[in-house]
Short mmCIF file of C-alpha atoms and ligand atoms in Angstrom, two decimals:
data_model
loop_
_atom_site.label_atom_id
_atom_site.label_comp_id
_atom_site.label_asym_id
_atom_site.label_seq_id
_atom_site.Cartn_x
_atom_site.Cartn_y
_atom_site.Cartn_z
CA MET A 868 -9.64 -3.92 -25.93
CA SER A 869 -6.29 -4.16 -28.39
CA THR A 870 -3.06 -6.75 -27.88
CA VAL A 871 -3.16 -10.40 -26.89
CA TRP A 872 -1.08 -11.59 -24.02
CA SER A 873 -0.28 -14.37 -22.37
CA GLU A 874 0.47 -14.56 -18.59
CA GLY A 875 0.35 -18.35 -16.55
CA GLY A 876 -0.57 -19.73 -20.14
CA ALA A 877 -3.37 -18.23 -20.34
CA THR A 878 -4.10 -15.98 -23.13
CA MET A 879 -6.72 -13.10 -23.03
CA ALA A 880 -7.17 -9.65 -24.47
CA ALA A 881 -5.11 -6.72 -23.27
CA THR A 882 -7.15 -4.22 -22.08
CA THR A 883 -5.79 -0.37 -21.98
CA LEU A 884 -5.31 0.25 -18.39
CA GLY A 885 -4.78 4.08 -16.03
CA PHE A 886 -2.68 3.81 -13.41
CA ILE A 887 -3.06 7.13 -11.11
CA GLY A 888 -0.52 8.03 -8.25
CA LEU A 889 2.77 7.01 -9.46
CA GLY A 890 5.06 7.12 -6.65
CA ASN A 891 6.87 4.11 -4.67
CA MET A 892 4.68 1.72 -4.96
CA GLY A 893 2.62 3.02 -8.25
CA ARG A 894 5.26 3.58 -10.77
CA PRO A 895 6.84 -0.42 -9.96
CA MET A 896 3.17 -1.88 -10.31
CA ALA A 897 2.85 0.28 -13.46
CA ALA A 898 5.50 -0.63 -14.94
CA ARG A 899 4.86 -4.73 -14.07
CA LEU A 900 1.30 -4.41 -15.79
CA LEU A 901 2.91 -2.32 -18.97
CA ALA A 902 5.55 -5.13 -19.23
CA ALA A 903 3.00 -7.86 -18.57
CA GLY A 904 1.57 -5.60 -22.69
CA HIS A 905 -0.46 -4.11 -21.17
CA PRO A 906 -1.17 -0.49 -23.10
CA VAL A 907 -0.60 1.74 -19.70
CA VAL A 908 -1.76 5.55 -19.52
CA GLY A 909 -0.82 7.08 -16.10
CA PHE A 910 -1.22 10.44 -14.52
CA ASP A 911 0.42 11.46 -11.16
CA ARG A 912 -0.68 15.45 -10.06
CA ALA A 913 2.79 15.54 -8.58
CA GLY A 914 4.31 15.21 -12.26
CA THR A 915 3.20 12.51 -14.39
CA ALA A 916 6.55 12.27 -16.64
CA GLU A 917 9.34 12.07 -13.99
CA ARG A 918 7.35 9.11 -12.75
CA LEU A 919 5.67 7.31 -15.59
CA PRO A 920 7.44 4.28 -16.65
CA ALA A 921 9.11 4.23 -20.54
CA GLY A 922 6.62 3.20 -22.85
CA ALA A 923 3.16 4.00 -20.47
CA ARG A 924 1.79 7.25 -22.44
CA ALA A 925 1.31 10.48 -19.83
CA ALA A 926 -2.42 11.40 -19.41
CA ARG A 927 -2.88 15.66 -17.31
CA SER A 928 -5.93 14.63 -15.21
CA ALA A 929 -8.05 11.50 -14.10
CA THR A 930 -10.49 12.26 -16.05
CA GLU A 931 -8.39 12.02 -18.76
CA VAL A 932 -7.18 8.48 -17.63
CA ALA A 933 -11.00 7.76 -17.26
CA GLU A 934 -11.55 8.69 -20.98
CA ALA A 935 -8.41 6.15 -21.98
CA ALA A 936 -8.46 3.52 -20.30
CA GLU A 937 -11.20 0.49 -18.82
CA VAL A 938 -9.78 -0.21 -15.98
CA VAL A 939 -8.22 2.22 -13.58
CA PHE A 940 -5.64 0.65 -10.90
CA LEU A 941 -4.88 3.39 -7.64
CA SER A 942 -2.01 3.88 -5.95
CA LEU A 943 -2.86 6.84 -3.43
CA PRO A 944 -1.98 8.11 -0.21
CA ASP A 945 -5.58 8.35 1.57
CA GLY A 946 -8.90 7.91 2.01
CA ALA A 947 -8.91 11.47 0.50
CA ALA A 948 -7.31 11.02 -2.72
CA SER A 949 -8.95 7.68 -3.27
CA GLN A 950 -12.79 9.38 -3.05
CA ALA A 951 -11.61 12.29 -4.95
CA VAL A 952 -9.83 10.63 -7.81
CA CYS A 953 -13.13 8.24 -7.80
CA ALA A 954 -15.25 11.52 -7.98
CA GLU A 955 -13.88 12.48 -11.36
CA ILE A 956 -13.12 8.97 -13.04
CA ALA A 957 -17.25 8.88 -12.16
CA ALA A 958 -18.21 12.18 -13.38
CA ALA A 959 -15.63 12.23 -17.00
CA PRO A 960 -17.97 13.06 -19.55
CA ALA A 961 -16.27 10.74 -22.47
CA ARG A 962 -15.53 8.07 -19.58
CA ARG A 963 -14.36 4.59 -21.03
CA THR A 964 -13.46 3.16 -17.25
CA HIS A 965 -15.78 0.69 -16.09
CA THR A 966 -13.68 -0.72 -13.28
CA VAL A 967 -11.41 1.19 -10.93
CA ILE A 968 -8.78 -1.07 -8.78
CA ASP A 969 -8.30 0.66 -5.91
CA LEU A 970 -4.33 -0.86 -4.30
CA SER A 971 -4.13 1.93 -1.32
CA THR A 972 -4.30 1.99 2.10
CA ILE A 973 -7.17 4.10 3.05
CA GLY A 974 -9.36 2.37 5.21
CA LEU A 975 -12.79 0.89 5.78
CA VAL A 976 -15.06 3.95 5.43
CA ALA A 977 -13.01 5.36 2.67
CA ALA A 978 -13.63 2.46 0.50
CA ARG A 979 -17.01 1.99 1.13
CA ALA A 980 -17.28 5.94 0.25
CA CYS A 981 -15.62 4.98 -3.11
CA ALA A 982 -17.04 2.08 -3.68
CA ALA A 983 -20.48 3.92 -3.46
CA SER A 984 -19.69 6.96 -5.21
CA LEU A 985 -18.63 4.69 -8.62
CA ALA A 986 -21.84 2.40 -8.30
CA ALA A 987 -23.81 5.45 -8.55
CA ALA A 988 -22.37 6.30 -12.15
CA GLY A 989 -22.69 2.58 -13.04
CA LEU A 990 -18.67 1.48 -12.12
CA ARG A 991 -17.33 -1.80 -9.89
CA TYR A 992 -14.68 -0.76 -7.34
CA VAL A 993 -12.47 -2.99 -6.14
CA ASP A 994 -11.49 -2.82 -2.44
CA ALA A 995 -7.66 -4.21 -3.00
CA PRO A 996 -4.64 -2.83 -1.04
CA VAL A 997 -1.47 -5.02 -1.12
CA SER A 998 1.53 -5.66 1.40
CA GLY A 999 5.27 -6.34 0.29
CA GLY A 1000 6.49 -3.06 -0.11
CA VAL A 1001 8.74 -1.17 -2.69
CA ARG A 1002 10.98 -4.49 -3.76
CA GLY A 1003 7.36 -6.94 -3.95
CA ALA A 1004 6.01 -3.86 -6.16
CA GLU A 1005 9.05 -4.69 -8.34
CA GLN A 1006 9.21 -8.15 -8.36
CA GLY A 1007 5.61 -9.04 -8.41
CA THR A 1008 5.37 -10.99 -5.15
CA LEU A 1009 3.12 -8.65 -3.27
CA THR A 1010 0.25 -10.36 -1.53
CA VAL A 1011 -2.97 -8.55 -2.34
CA MET A 1012 -6.01 -8.93 -0.47
CA VAL A 1013 -8.70 -8.09 -1.56
CA GLY A 1014 -13.18 -7.08 -0.08
CA ALA A 1015 -14.97 -7.78 -3.78
CA PRO A 1016 -17.58 -10.31 -4.61
CA ALA A 1017 -16.39 -13.59 -6.37
CA GLU A 1018 -17.44 -13.03 -9.66
CA LEU A 1019 -15.69 -9.42 -9.85
CA PHE A 1020 -12.46 -10.91 -8.00
CA ALA A 1021 -12.34 -13.36 -10.86
CA ALA A 1022 -13.03 -10.63 -13.63
CA VAL A 1023 -9.89 -8.65 -12.25
CA GLU A 1024 -7.79 -11.25 -10.94
CA PRO A 1025 -5.76 -11.93 -13.78
CA TRP A 1026 -4.18 -8.15 -13.44
CA LEU A 1027 -3.78 -8.22 -9.78
CA ALA A 1028 -1.39 -12.12 -10.77
CA VAL A 1029 0.99 -9.60 -12.79
CA LEU A 1030 1.32 -7.46 -9.48
CA GLY A 1031 0.93 -10.19 -6.54
CA ARG A 1032 2.44 -13.48 -5.65
CA HIS A 1033 -1.02 -13.74 -3.47
CA CYS A 1034 -4.13 -12.34 -4.14
CA VAL A 1035 -6.80 -13.38 -2.23
CA ARG A 1036 -10.13 -12.31 -1.88
CA VAL A 1037 -10.80 -11.95 2.00
CA GLY A 1038 -14.50 -11.04 1.86
CA ASP A 1039 -17.53 -9.70 -0.19
CA ALA A 1040 -17.38 -6.01 0.27
CA PRO A 1041 -15.45 -3.35 0.03
CA GLY A 1042 -13.36 -2.41 3.01
CA GLN A 1043 -12.91 -5.98 3.99
CA GLY A 1044 -9.33 -5.81 1.92
CA GLN A 1045 -9.13 -2.64 4.12
CA ALA A 1046 -9.41 -4.54 7.19
CA MET A 1047 -7.29 -7.46 6.22
CA LYS A 1048 -4.47 -4.68 5.46
CA LEU A 1049 -4.91 -2.75 8.29
CA LEU A 1050 -4.59 -5.26 10.86
CA ASN A 1051 -1.62 -6.40 8.40
CA ASN A 1052 0.07 -2.93 9.25
CA TYR A 1053 -0.70 -2.83 12.78
CA LEU A 1054 1.34 -5.85 13.47
CA SER A 1055 3.91 -4.81 10.95
CA ALA A 1056 4.08 -1.43 12.60
CA MET A 1057 4.44 -3.02 16.42
CA ALA A 1058 6.82 -5.58 15.26
CA LEU A 1059 9.09 -2.44 14.20
CA ALA A 1060 8.54 -0.81 16.99
CA ALA A 1061 8.90 -3.42 19.29
CA THR A 1062 11.99 -4.94 17.52
CA SER A 1063 13.66 -1.42 18.17
CA GLU A 1064 13.04 -0.88 21.42
CA ALA A 1065 14.10 -4.40 22.43
CA VAL A 1066 17.39 -4.18 19.93
CA ALA A 1067 18.09 -0.40 22.34
CA PHE A 1068 17.82 -2.67 25.36
CA GLY A 1069 20.45 -4.88 24.10
CA ALA A 1070 22.16 -1.65 23.34
CA CYS A 1071 22.15 -0.31 26.87
CA CYS A 1072 23.55 -3.77 28.47
CA GLY A 1073 26.58 -3.49 26.03
CA LEU A 1074 25.31 -5.89 23.21
CA ASP A 1075 25.96 -5.29 19.43
CA PRO A 1076 22.80 -4.58 17.50
CA ALA A 1077 24.12 -5.98 14.45
CA LEU A 1078 24.51 -9.72 16.78
CA VAL A 1079 21.55 -8.81 18.14
CA ILE A 1080 19.59 -9.07 14.83
CA ASP A 1081 21.52 -12.03 13.70
CA VAL A 1082 20.70 -13.92 16.96
CA LEU A 1083 16.60 -13.18 16.61
CA ASN A 1084 16.46 -14.01 13.13
CA VAL A 1085 17.43 -17.84 14.29
CA SER A 1086 14.90 -17.54 17.35
CA THR A 1087 11.69 -17.03 18.22
CA GLY A 1088 12.28 -13.14 18.76
CA ARG A 1089 12.29 -12.89 14.70
CA THR A 1090 9.81 -10.01 13.43
CA SER A 1091 9.51 -9.10 9.93
CA ALA A 1092 11.54 -6.16 11.24
CA SER A 1093 14.42 -7.91 12.10
CA ALA A 1094 14.14 -10.16 9.16
CA ASP A 1095 14.47 -7.37 6.66
CA LYS A 1096 13.54 -3.75 7.52
CA PHE A 1097 17.16 -4.02 10.09
CA PRO A 1098 19.62 -5.35 8.19
CA ARG A 1099 18.60 -3.64 5.07
CA CYS A 1100 17.97 -0.08 6.52
CA ILE A 1101 18.36 0.37 10.03
CA LEU A 1102 21.74 -1.21 11.06
CA PRO A 1103 23.34 0.25 7.40
CA GLY A 1104 21.27 3.60 8.45
CA THR A 1105 20.16 4.02 5.23
CA TYR A 1106 16.67 3.77 6.30
CA ASP A 1107 15.16 4.06 2.67
CA TYR A 1108 12.23 1.31 2.95
CA GLY A 1109 10.81 3.42 0.81
CA PHE A 1110 7.30 3.60 2.82
CA ALA A 1111 6.86 7.01 4.93
CA GLY A 1112 6.61 6.89 8.16
CA ALA A 1113 3.50 9.89 7.77
CA LEU A 1114 1.91 6.84 5.65
CA MET A 1115 2.45 3.96 8.32
CA ALA A 1116 1.16 6.62 11.12
CA LYS A 1117 -2.03 7.15 9.04
CA ASP A 1118 -2.74 3.14 8.57
CA ILE A 1119 -2.06 2.76 12.56
CA GLN A 1120 -5.05 5.69 12.81
CA LEU A 1121 -6.96 4.29 10.73
CA TYR A 1122 -6.50 0.52 12.64
CA PHE A 1123 -7.40 2.69 15.41
CA GLU A 1124 -10.31 4.20 14.47
CA ALA A 1125 -11.67 1.17 12.92
CA ALA A 1126 -10.92 -1.18 15.79
CA SER A 1127 -13.22 1.66 17.98
CA ASP A 1128 -16.01 2.03 15.39
CA VAL A 1129 -16.44 -2.29 16.05
CA ASP A 1130 -15.60 -2.22 19.73
CA ALA A 1131 -12.49 -4.53 19.41
CA PRO A 1132 -9.77 -4.96 21.66
CA ARG A 1133 -7.38 -1.90 21.01
CA GLY A 1134 -5.39 -1.59 24.55
CA LEU A 1135 -1.91 -2.30 22.99
CA ALA A 1136 -3.21 -0.16 19.82
CA ALA A 1137 -3.82 2.95 21.68
CA ARG A 1138 -0.43 2.77 22.64
CA LEU A 1139 0.95 2.35 19.58
CA HIS A 1140 -1.01 4.79 17.70
CA GLN A 1141 -0.14 7.63 20.12
CA LEU A 1142 3.82 6.43 19.53
CA TRP A 1143 3.04 6.53 15.61
CA GLN A 1144 1.89 10.01 16.04
CA ARG A 1145 4.54 11.33 18.23
CA PHE A 1146 7.08 10.25 15.35
CA ARG A 1147 5.23 11.74 12.61
CA ALA A 1148 5.13 15.11 14.40
CA ALA A 1149 8.84 14.94 14.96
CA HIS A 1150 9.82 13.53 11.48
CA PRO A 1151 6.89 14.21 9.48
CA ASP A 1152 9.33 13.60 6.24
CA ALA A 1153 11.41 10.33 7.49
CA ASP A 1154 11.01 6.67 6.23
CA CYS A 1155 9.12 4.31 8.64
CA THR A 1156 12.47 2.62 9.56
CA TYR A 1157 14.03 6.16 11.14
CA ILE A 1158 11.69 5.49 13.68
CA ALA A 1159 14.44 3.05 15.33
CA ALA A 1160 16.34 5.82 15.58
CA TYR A 1161 13.31 8.06 17.36
CA ILE A 1162 13.11 5.20 19.56
CA ALA A 1163 16.92 4.59 20.31
CA ALA A 1164 16.88 8.19 20.97
CA ASP A 1165 13.53 8.13 23.58
CA VAL A 1166 14.57 7.61 26.80
CA PRO A 1167 11.77 8.57 29.41
P1 NAD B 2069 3.80 7.79 -2.46
O1 NAD B 2069 3.69 8.66 -1.50
O2 NAD B 2069 5.25 7.52 -2.50
O3 NAD B 2069 3.20 7.91 -3.66
C1 NAD B 2069 1.71 8.44 -4.02
C2 NAD B 2069 1.32 8.94 -5.14
O4 NAD B 2069 0.35 9.92 -5.18
C3 NAD B 2069 2.51 10.49 -5.10
O5 NAD B 2069 3.29 10.32 -6.20
C4 NAD B 2069 1.65 11.68 -5.14
O6 NAD B 2069 1.87 12.83 -6.14
C5 NAD B 2069 0.19 10.89 -6.01
N1 NAD B 2069 -1.44 11.62 -5.61
C6 NAD B 2069 -1.44 12.00 -4.48
N2 NAD B 2069 -2.47 12.59 -4.40
C7 NAD B 2069 -3.21 12.47 -5.93
C8 NAD B 2069 -4.08 12.77 -7.08
N3 NAD B 2069 -5.34 13.37 -6.52
N4 NAD B 2069 -4.32 12.35 -7.92
C9 NAD B 2069 -3.09 11.88 -8.49
N5 NAD B 2069 -2.18 11.61 -7.93
C10 NAD B 2069 -1.87 11.81 -7.01
O7 NAD B 2069 3.05 6.43 -1.54
P2 NAD B 2069 3.51 4.94 -1.91
O8 NAD B 2069 4.42 4.58 -0.83
O9 NAD B 2069 3.43 4.65 -2.86
O10 NAD B 2069 2.33 4.24 -0.75
C11 NAD B 2069 0.80 4.23 -2.15
C12 NAD B 2069 -0.26 3.92 -1.18
O11 NAD B 2069 -0.16 2.91 -1.08
C13 NAD B 2069 -0.74 4.89 0.42
O12 NAD B 2069 -1.93 4.40 0.49
C14 NAD B 2069 0.17 3.30 1.03
O13 NAD B 2069 -0.60 3.46 2.46
C15 NAD B 2069 0.40 2.19 0.63
N6 NAD B 2069 1.48 0.95 0.65
C16 NAD B 2069 2.59 1.35 0.73
C17 NAD B 2069 3.51 0.55 0.64
C18 NAD B 2069 5.36 1.08 0.88
O14 NAD B 2069 5.84 0.84 1.31
N7 NAD B 2069 5.74 2.04 0.03
C19 NAD B 2069 3.31 -0.86 0.84
C20 NAD B 2069 1.87 -1.00 1.30
C21 NAD B 2069 1.02 -0.19 1.14
#
């Protein structure tokens, strides 16, 4: 513990926080924690110095983060990365970390595995994936979906409140935050794909795509894609939402696998899963919003 900080009127001791994974989401989230008065120690394996927010301290490995920080946040691309980093934190020789808060979207199986490997070493794991994109990460308006016991949620909520406007405990168990996040992204990816197909249909009928989006946004067909992704990233042709298509394809794959595991209805999910896999294979480095161009060109 070090200095004292104040959030929403409450005063609490500032804790040294670790942040591993300083990409599109991690960097702005780490910057917010720093701005809230916490010492932050960061690490990204693709290069920490160029991603680290000003004022944070660079570590050379996850082990170094674990030796410096009591609480460590993860914002990593997938379950393999979270599991590897959790194992490294658990094995750190002079470890200070007692709690790992995983903000990544990694699926139910990986979240349970992370929780189990950390518990075996006496650490707590908070399954806490987020929604709201890079903008939400910058502005602290994310939704944080937590699968953790009430007492653990209460212990970490003040930090989550720095990142999210809505921090909701959706269940007791690790993996339940992931379930909520995956079903959200299933709907978000479906909305993006369906809106793209509908706008392409309009264009084939001679309608102006910008006008189509304007009318949708005051009609019952409004989606998260028509409200934000189309006006900001698709109609201008910038395709710079900040969420990789490959990561969205990963999320839909995780959703489809999880739905199969629990034998949930998944007929529409199967079609969506195929579409996003094809898109990822064709455009492995594209932003998720580029699927609108892919769908527009994909006339059977
Ligand atoms: P990103 O690819 O921009 O960032 C991930 C970072 O993790 C990269 O900088 C990478 O170098 C680093 N990394 C990977 N393996 C590592 C390891 N073993 N040790 C240290 N660093 C490692 O991805 P992102 O868009 O910031 O997304 C991060 C997570 O948040 C993903 O799980 C994603 O699904 C989720 N998410 C993203 C968005 C979005 O809009 N971008 C929104 C909500 C949730």
